[in-house]
Coordinates of C-alpha atoms and ligand atoms in Angstrom, one line a residue:
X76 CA -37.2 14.6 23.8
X77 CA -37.8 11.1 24.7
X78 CA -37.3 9.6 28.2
X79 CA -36.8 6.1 28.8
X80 CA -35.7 4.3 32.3
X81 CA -34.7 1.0 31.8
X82 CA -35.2 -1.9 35.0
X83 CA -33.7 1.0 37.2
X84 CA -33.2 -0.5 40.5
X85 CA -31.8 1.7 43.9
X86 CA -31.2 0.1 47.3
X87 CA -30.6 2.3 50.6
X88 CA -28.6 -0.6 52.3
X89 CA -30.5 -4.2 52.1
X90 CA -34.2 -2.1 51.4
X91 CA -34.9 -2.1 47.9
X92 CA -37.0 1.4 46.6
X93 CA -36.9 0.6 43.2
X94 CA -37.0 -2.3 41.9
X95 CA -36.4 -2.8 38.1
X96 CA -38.4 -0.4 37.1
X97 CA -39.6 0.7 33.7
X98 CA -41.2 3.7 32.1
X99 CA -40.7 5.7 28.8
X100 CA -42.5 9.0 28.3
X101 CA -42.9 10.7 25.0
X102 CA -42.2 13.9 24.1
X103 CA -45.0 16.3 24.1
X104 CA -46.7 13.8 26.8
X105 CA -47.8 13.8 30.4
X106 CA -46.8 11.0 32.5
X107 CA -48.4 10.6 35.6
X108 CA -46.5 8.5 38.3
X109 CA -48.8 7.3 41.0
X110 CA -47.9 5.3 43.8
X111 CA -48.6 5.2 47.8
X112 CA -46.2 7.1 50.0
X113 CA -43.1 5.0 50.1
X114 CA -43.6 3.4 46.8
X115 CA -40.3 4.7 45.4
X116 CA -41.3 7.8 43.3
X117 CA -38.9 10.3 44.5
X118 CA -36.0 7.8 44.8
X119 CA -36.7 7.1 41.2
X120 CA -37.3 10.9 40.2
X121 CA -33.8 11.8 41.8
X122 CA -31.9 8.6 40.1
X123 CA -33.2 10.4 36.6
X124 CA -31.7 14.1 38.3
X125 CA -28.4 12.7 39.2
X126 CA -28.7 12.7 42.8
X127 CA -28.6 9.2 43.2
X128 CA -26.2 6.8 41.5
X129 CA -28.6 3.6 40.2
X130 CA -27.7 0.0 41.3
X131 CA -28.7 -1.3 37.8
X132 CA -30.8 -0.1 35.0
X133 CA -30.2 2.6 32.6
X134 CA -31.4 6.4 31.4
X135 CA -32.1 6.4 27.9
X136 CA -32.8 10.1 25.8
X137 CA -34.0 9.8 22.7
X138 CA -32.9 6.0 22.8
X139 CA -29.0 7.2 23.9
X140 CA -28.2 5.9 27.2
X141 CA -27.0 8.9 29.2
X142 CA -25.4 8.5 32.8
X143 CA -25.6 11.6 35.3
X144 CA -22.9 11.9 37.8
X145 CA -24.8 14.9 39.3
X146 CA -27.9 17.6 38.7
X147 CA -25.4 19.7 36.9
X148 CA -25.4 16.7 34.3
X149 CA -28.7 16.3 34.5
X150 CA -29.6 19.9 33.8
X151 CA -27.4 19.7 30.9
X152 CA -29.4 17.5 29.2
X153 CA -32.1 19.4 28.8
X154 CA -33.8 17.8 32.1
X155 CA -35.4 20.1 35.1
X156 CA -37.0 19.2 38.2
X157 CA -39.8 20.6 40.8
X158 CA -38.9 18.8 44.2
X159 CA -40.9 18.0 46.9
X160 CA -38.3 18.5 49.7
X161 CA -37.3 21.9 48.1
X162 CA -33.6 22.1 47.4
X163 CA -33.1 26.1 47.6
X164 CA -30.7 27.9 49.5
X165 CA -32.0 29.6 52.8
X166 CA -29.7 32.9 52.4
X167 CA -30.0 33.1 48.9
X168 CA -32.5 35.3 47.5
X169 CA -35.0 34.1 45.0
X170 CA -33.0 35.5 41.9
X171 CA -29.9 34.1 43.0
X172 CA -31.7 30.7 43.3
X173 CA -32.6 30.7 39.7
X174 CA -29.2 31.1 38.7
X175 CA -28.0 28.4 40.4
X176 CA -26.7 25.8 38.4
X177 CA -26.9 27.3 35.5
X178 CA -24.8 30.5 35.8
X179 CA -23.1 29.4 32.5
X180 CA -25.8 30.7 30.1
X181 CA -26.7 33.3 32.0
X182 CA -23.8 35.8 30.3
X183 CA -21.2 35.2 26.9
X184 CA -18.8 36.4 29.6
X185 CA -19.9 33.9 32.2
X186 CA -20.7 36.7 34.3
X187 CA -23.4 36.0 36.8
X188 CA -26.1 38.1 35.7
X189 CA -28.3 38.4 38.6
X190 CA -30.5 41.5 36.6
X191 CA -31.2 39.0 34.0
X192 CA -32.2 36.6 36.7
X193 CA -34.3 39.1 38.1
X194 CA -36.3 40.0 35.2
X195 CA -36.7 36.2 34.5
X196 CA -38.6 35.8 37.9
X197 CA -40.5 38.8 37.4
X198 CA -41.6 37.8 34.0
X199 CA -42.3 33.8 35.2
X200 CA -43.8 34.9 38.3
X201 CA -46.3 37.1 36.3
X202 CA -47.0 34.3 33.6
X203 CA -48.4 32.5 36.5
X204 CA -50.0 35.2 38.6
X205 CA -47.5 33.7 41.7
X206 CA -46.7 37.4 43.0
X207 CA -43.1 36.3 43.7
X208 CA -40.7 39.2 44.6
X209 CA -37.2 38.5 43.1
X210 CA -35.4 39.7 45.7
X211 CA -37.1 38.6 48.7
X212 CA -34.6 36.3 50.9
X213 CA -35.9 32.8 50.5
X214 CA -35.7 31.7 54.2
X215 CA -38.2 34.1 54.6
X216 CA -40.9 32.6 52.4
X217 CA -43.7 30.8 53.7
X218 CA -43.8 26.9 51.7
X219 CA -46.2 28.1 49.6
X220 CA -44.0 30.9 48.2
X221 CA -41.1 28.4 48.5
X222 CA -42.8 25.8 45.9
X223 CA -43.4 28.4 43.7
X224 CA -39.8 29.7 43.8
X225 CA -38.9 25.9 42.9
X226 CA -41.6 26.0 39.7
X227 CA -40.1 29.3 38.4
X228 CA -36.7 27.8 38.9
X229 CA -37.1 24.4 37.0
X230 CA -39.5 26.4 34.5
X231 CA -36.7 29.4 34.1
X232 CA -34.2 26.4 32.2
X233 CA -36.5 25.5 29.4
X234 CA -36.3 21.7 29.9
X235 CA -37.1 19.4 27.7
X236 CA -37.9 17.1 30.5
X237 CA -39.4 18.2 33.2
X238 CA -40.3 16.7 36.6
X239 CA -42.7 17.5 38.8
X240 CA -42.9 15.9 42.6
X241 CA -45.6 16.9 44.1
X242 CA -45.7 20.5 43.0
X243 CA -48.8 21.1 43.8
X244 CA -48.8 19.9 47.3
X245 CA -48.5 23.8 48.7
X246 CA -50.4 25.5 46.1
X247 CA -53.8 27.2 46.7
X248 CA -56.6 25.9 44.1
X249 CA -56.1 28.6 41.8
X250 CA -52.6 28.5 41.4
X251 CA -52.8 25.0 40.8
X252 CA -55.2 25.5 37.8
X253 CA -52.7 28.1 36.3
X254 CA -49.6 25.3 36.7
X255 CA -52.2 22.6 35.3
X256 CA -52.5 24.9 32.0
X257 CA -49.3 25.9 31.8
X258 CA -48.1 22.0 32.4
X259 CA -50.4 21.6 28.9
X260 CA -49.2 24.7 27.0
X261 CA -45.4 22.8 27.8
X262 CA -46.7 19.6 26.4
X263 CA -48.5 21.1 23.7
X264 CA -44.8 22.3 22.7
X265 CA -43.3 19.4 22.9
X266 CA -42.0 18.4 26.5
X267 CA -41.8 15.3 27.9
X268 CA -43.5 15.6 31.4
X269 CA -43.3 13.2 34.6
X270 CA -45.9 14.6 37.2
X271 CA -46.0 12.9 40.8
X272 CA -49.0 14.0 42.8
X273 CA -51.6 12.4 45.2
X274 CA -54.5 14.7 43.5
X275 CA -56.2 12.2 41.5
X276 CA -57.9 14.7 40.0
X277 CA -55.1 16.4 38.8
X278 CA -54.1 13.4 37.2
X279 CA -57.2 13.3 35.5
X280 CA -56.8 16.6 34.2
X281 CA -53.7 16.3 32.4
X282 CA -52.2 13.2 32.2
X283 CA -51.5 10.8 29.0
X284 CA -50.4 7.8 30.6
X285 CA -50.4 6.9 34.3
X286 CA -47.9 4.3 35.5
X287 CA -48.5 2.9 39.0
X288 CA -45.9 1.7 41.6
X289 CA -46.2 0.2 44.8
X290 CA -43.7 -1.1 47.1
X291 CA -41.0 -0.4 44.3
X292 CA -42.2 -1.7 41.7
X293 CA -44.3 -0.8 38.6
X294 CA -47.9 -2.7 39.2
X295 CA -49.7 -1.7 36.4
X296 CA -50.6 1.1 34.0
X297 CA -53.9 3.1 34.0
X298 CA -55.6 5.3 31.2
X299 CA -56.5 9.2 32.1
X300 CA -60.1 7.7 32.2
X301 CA -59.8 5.7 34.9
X302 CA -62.1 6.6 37.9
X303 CA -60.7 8.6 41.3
X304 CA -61.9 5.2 42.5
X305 CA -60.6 2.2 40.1
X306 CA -56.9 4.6 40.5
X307 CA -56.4 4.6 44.1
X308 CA -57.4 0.7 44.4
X309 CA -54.7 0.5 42.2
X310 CA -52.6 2.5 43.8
X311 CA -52.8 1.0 47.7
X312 CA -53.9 -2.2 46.3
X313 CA -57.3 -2.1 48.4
X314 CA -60.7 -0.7 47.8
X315 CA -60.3 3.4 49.7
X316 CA -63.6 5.6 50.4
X317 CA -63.3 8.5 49.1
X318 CA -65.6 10.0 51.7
X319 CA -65.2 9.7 55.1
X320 CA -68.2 8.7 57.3
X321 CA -68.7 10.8 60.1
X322 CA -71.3 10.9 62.5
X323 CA -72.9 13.8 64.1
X324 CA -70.9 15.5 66.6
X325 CA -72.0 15.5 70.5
X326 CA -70.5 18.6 71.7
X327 CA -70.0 19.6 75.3
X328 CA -68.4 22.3 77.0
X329 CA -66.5 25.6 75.0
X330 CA -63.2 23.7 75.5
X331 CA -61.4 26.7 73.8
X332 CA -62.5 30.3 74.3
X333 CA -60.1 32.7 72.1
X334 CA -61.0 36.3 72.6
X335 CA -60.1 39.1 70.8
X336 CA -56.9 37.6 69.8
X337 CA -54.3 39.9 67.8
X338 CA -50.7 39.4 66.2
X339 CA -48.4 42.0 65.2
X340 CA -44.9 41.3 63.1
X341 CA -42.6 42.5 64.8
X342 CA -40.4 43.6 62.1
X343 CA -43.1 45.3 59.6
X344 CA -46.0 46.0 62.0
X345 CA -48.2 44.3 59.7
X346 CA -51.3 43.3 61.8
X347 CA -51.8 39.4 60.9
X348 CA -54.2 38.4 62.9
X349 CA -56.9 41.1 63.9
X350 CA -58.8 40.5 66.6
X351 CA -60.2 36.8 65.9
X352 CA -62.7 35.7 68.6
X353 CA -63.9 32.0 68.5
X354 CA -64.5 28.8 70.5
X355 CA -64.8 25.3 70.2
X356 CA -66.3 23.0 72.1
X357 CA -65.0 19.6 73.5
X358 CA -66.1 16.9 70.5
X359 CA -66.9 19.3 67.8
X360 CA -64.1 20.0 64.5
X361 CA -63.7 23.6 63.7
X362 CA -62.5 23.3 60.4
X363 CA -60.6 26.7 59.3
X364 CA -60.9 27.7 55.5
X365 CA -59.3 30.2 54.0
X366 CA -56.4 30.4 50.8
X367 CA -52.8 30.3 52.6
X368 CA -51.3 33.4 54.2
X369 CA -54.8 34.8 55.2
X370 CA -53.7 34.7 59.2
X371 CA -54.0 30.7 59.7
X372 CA -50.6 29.9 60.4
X373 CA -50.4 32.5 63.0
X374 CA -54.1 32.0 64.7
X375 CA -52.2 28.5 65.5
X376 CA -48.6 29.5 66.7
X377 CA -50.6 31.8 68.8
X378 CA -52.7 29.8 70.5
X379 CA -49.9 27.4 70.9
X380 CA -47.3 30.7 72.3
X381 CA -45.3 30.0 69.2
X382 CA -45.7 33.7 68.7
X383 CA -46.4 36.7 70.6
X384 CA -49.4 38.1 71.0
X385 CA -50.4 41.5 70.9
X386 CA -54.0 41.9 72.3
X387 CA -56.6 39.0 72.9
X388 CA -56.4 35.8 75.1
X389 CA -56.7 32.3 75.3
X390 CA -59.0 30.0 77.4
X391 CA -58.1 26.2 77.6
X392 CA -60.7 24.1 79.6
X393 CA -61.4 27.7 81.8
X394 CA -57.6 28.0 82.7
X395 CA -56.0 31.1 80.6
X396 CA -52.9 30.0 78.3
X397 CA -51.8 33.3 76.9
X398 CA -48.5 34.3 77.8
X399 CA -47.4 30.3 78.7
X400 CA -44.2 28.8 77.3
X401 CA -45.0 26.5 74.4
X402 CA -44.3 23.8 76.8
X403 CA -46.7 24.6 79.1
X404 CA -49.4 24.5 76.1
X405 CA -48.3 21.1 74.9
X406 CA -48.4 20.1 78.5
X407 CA -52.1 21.4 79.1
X408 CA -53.1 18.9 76.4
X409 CA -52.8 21.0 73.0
X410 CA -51.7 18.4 70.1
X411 CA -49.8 20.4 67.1
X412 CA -49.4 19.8 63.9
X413 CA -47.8 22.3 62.1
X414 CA -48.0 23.1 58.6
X415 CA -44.2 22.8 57.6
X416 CA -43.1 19.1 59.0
X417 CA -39.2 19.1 57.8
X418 CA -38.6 22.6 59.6
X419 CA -41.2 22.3 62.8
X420 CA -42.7 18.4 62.8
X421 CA -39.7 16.7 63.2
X422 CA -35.9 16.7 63.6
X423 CA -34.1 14.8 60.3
X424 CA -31.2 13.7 62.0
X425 CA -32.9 12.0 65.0
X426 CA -34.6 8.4 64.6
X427 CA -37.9 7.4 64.0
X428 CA -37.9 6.3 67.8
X429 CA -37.0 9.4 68.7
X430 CA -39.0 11.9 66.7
X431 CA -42.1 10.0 68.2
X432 CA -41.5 11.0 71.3
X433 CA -39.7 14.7 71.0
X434 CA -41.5 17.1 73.5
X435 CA -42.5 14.1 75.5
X436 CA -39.2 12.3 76.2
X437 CA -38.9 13.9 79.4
X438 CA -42.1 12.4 81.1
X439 CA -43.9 9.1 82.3
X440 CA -43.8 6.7 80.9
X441 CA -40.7 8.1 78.5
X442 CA -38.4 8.8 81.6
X443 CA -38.5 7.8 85.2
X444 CA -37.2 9.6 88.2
X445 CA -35.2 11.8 85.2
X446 CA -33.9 9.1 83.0
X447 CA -34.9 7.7 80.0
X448 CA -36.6 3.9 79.7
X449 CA -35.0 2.9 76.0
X450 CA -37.6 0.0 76.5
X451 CA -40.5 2.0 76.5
X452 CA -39.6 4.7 73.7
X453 CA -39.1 1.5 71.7
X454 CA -42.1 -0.3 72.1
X455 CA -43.8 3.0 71.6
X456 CA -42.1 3.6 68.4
X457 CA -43.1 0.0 67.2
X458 CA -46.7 0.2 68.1
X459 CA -47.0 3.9 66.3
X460 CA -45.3 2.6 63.5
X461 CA -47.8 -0.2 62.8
X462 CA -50.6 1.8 63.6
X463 CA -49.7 4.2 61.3
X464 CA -48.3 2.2 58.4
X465 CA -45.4 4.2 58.4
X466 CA -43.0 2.7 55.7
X467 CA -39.6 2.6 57.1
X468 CA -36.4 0.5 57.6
X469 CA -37.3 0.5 61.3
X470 CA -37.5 2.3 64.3
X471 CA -33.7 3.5 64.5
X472 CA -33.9 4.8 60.4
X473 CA -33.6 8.3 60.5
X474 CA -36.6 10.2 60.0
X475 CA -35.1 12.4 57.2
X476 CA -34.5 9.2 55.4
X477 CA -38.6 8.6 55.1
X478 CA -40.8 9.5 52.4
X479 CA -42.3 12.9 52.5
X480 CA -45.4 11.3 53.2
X481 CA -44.0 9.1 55.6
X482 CA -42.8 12.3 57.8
X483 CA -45.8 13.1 58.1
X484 CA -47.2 10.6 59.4
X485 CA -44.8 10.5 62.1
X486 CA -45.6 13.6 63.0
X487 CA -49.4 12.5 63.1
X488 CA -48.6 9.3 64.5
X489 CA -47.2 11.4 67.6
X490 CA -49.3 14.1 67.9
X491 CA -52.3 11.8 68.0
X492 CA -51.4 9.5 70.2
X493 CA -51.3 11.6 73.3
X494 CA -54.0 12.5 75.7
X495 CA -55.6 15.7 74.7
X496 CA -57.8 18.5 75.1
X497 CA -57.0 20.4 71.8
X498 CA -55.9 19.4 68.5
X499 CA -54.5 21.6 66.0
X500 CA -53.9 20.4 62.4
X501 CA -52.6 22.5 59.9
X502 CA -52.8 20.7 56.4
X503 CA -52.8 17.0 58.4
X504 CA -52.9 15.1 55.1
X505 CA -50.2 17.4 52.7
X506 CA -48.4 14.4 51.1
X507 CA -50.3 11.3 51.8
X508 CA -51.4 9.1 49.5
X509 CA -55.4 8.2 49.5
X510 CA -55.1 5.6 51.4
X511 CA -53.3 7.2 54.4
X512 CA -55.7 10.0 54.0
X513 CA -58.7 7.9 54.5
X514 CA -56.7 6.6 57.7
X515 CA -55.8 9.8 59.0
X516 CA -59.4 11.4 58.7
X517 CA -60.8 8.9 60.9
X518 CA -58.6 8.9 63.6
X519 CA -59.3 13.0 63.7
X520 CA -63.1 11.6 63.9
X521 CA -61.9 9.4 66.5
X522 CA -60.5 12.4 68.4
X523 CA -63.6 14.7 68.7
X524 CA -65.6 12.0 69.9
X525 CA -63.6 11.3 72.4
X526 CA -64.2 15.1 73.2
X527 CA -61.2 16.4 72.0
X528 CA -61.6 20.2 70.7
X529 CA -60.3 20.1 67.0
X530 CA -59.2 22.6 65.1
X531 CA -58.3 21.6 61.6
X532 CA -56.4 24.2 59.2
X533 CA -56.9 23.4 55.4
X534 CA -56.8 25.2 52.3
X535 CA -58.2 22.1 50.8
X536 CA -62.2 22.6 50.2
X537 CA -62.4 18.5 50.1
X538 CA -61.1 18.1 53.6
X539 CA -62.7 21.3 55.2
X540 CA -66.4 19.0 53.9
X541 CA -65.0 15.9 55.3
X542 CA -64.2 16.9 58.5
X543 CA -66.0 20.0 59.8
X544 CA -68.7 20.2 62.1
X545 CA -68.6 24.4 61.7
X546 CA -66.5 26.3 59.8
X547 CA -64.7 29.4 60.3
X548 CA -63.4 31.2 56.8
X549 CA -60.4 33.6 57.8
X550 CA -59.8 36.6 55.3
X551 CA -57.0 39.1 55.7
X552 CA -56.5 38.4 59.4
X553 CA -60.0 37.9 60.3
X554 CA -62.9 35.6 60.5
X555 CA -65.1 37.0 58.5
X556 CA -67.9 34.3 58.8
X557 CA -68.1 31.1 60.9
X558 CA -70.7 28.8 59.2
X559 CA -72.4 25.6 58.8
X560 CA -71.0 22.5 57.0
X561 CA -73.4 22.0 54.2
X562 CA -72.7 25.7 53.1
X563 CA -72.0 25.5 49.2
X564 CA -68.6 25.9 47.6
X565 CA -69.6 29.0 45.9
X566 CA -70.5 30.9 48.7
X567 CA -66.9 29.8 50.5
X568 CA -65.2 30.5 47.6
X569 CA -66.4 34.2 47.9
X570 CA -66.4 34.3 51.7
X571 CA -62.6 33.3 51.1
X572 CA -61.7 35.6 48.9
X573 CA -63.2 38.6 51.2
X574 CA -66.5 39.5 49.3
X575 CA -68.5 39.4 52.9
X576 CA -65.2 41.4 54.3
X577 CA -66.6 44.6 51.9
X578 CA -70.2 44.1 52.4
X579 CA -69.5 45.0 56.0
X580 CA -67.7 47.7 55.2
Ligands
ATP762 N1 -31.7 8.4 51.4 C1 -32.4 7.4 51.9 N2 -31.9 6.5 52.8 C2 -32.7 5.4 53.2 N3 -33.9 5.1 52.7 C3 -34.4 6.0 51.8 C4 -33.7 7.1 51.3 N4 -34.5 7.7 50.4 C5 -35.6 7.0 50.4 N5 -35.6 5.9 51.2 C6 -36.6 4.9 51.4 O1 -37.1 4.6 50.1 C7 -38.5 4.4 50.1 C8 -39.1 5.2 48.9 O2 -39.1 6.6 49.2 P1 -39.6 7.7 48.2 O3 -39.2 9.0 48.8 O4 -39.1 7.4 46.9 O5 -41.1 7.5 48.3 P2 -42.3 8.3 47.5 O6 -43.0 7.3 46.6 O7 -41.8 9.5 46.9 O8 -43.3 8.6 48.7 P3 -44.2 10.0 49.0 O9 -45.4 9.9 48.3 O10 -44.4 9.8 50.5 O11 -43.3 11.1 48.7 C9 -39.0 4.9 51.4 O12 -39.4 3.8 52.2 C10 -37.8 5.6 52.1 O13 -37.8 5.3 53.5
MG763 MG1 -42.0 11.5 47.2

């Protein structure tokens, strides 16, 4: 089927997020829609879904204009979509999310089947090697598992349009390969395909056409063959280096001693982290490598006191942390960025203003003698926001109301803006566009030579090379090798995948 927007334009008061814009994709196409967070990708993405009702402009399939009062609409047009703030319901299980909306052609008697729903996630889930349990309660997914519940559920409709924001964002390398060929075999077959991701390579990979927006507006067209390079000039409208430069590190003191240091789940006594013993020192990056779910989310909300720990402790600047209240970490100078922003990095319904300065609000030079100085959170909140480039209505827009890339770089913009000792990033650059990334990598830079311990947690290879100084691989719970940063691909790859983890055995 053919898809065609027509000048669609969408306003969020007097701010303008698309601006007569203009794309038609072919059936049994790719089209790649590129564009710097904030540019009006997703606003446009949801206009096509139904979710938003367009100011002007028109949908068009197979040259009939269509209008969509809702997804359900949508859907029935043969249109599905990936999104990149997942829309699945917490209590629901993973079956009963893929029924969803379309519980009509589930049964003749419009019985909700949830065995046939079942078997559909068992056989999607296996098509893509995404070891996704049917009946496993979806709050209780990590993101990772949560994007792939969104794939199989836009992929279990058989659209003949399917969009895809950013649904690779949370998906290890390998995974990402498999949804890359299967996003072919679907073209190959006829499907008319919007992809939104900031992976240029991706783009490269699969793409047929790429259309470019910035600030709302489409600002020019690109061919798959474009460079990394001449595409993300295009996209931020500046010249970005794609490598960092970095100098050497100067490390000091072991800033961070953790010893020993073991989680247990409570509820399945599954050990997750086993006994992990590392340090860094004041101005050195440890950069942790690993694929997602190997023990990295929890080496950080235990050094943090997020969760308990069941063996092990932790040394901040020689002063033992283990055991403190969260607050007390933050307070001893530990910077956090956590890996899921919408559920831990900020709170949607409280302002920009606000989310800048949550933790801190209660402290000089946020409040005085107990009360809070409006004056100063403001002119904080100004002064992040520049620095930052954070693309917002303002200060007082709700945070929720930002880009996904946006929200993260509130997140940043706060945890890297206050005095520390310790910086823990998980993912820090999930979502941004190229530009931002480039931004973001040297302030981090920034940070450890200022002697700030950093720890920075990424499943992406290209940022554990950009930033390291030493990295640790984590496998199953464990370190299972801490190494230098000009070690080759290859032998990460296998370290991550536990081949050094059976040698020792
Ligand atoms: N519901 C809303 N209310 C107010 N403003 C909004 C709303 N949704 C989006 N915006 C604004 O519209 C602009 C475009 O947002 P959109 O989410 O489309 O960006 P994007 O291109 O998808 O960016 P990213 O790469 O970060 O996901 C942003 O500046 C955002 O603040
Ligand atoms: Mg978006």
């Amino acid at each position: 089927m053919k898809l065609e927007l027509r000048e669609i334009t969408k306003r969020f008061g007097d701010f303008t997020a698309n601006d007569a814009i203009s794309i038609v994709v072919e059936s049994g196409t790719v089209h790649a829609l590129l564009g710097e967070n904030g540019a009006g990708k997703s606003t446009l993405m949801n206009v096509l879904f139904g979710l938003y009702d367009p100011d002007g402009g028109e949908i068009l399939l197979d040259d009939q204009p269509v209008e969509f009062t809702g997804p359900g609409d949508a859907m029935a047009a043969g249109i599905g979509m990936v999104h990149q703030h997942f829309m699945l319901v917490h209590p629901f299980t993973v079956a009963e999310n893929v029924m969803l909306g379309h519980e009509d052609v589930v049964g003749p008697a419009k019985l909700l089947d949830l065995e046939a729903a079942r078997a559909r996630v068992r056989e999607i889930s296996h098509r893509f090697g995404f070891n996704v349990d049917p009946d496993a309660v979806v709050e209780d997914l990590s993101v990772g598992a949560q994007q792939r519940v969104e794939i199989i559920k836009a992929l279990s409709r058989d659209a003949e349009v399917l969009i895809l924001d950013e649904p690779t964002a949370v998906l290890t390398p390998q995974e990402t390969d498999e949804l890359l060929s299967i996003v072919k075999d679907l073209r190959d077959s006829g499907t008319a395909v919007v992809l939104i991701t900031h992976k240029l390579r991706e783009v490269k990979a699969v793409a047929d056409t790429i259309t470019v927006i910035r600030r709302g507006k489409v600002v020019g067209t690109a061919e798959p063959t474009a460079s990394q390079e001449e595409l993300a000039s295009l996209m931020v409208g500046r010249d970005v280096s794609m490598t960092v430069d970095k100098g050497p590190a100067d490390p000091g003191e072991a800033m961070l001693v953790v010893e020993d240091l073991t989680v247990v789940d409570d509820a399945t006594q599954v050990t997750q982290l086993d006994r992990v013993s590392f340090d860094v020192r004041g101005g050195e990056i440890l950069a942790i490598a690993g694929v997602q779910g190997n023990g990295q989310t929890e080496l950080a909300e235990a050094i943090l006191g997020v969760v308990p720990t069941a063996a092990g402790t932790v040394r901040l600047d020689g002063e033992t942390v283990t055991g403190r209240s969260i607050r007390q970490a933050l307070d001893a100078g530990i910077g956090f960025v956590p890996e899921d922003r919408t559920t831990d990095g900020i709170v949607a319904e409280f302002t920009n203003a606000n989310n800048l300065i949550l933790d801190l609000y209660d402290r000089a030079p946020f409040s005085k003698a107990g009360a809070i100085s409006p004056s100063v959170v403001r002119e904080n909140a100004q002064k992040q926001v520049e620095r930052f480039d954070v693309r917002t209505t303002g200060i007082d827009a709700l945070t929720g109301s930002l880009s996904g890339g946006n929200q993260q770089k509130v997140v940043l913009a706060r945890e890297l803006t206050r005095e520390l000792k310790l910086l823990i990033a998980s993912q820090p650059t999930r979502g941004l566009d190229v530009g931002s990334i480039e931004f973001v990598h040297k302030r981090i830079i920034e940070e450890r030579d200022k002697g700030v311990a950093c720890i920075i947690i990424s499943s992406e290879l290209d940022e554990v090379y950009a930033l390291a100084d030493r990295i640790a691989v984590m496998y199953h719970g464990r370190i299972v090798g801490i190494v230098p940063p000009d070690t080759d691909r290859d032998t990460l790859g296998l370290m991550m995948a536990g081949a050094h983890e059976e040698e020792a055995a």
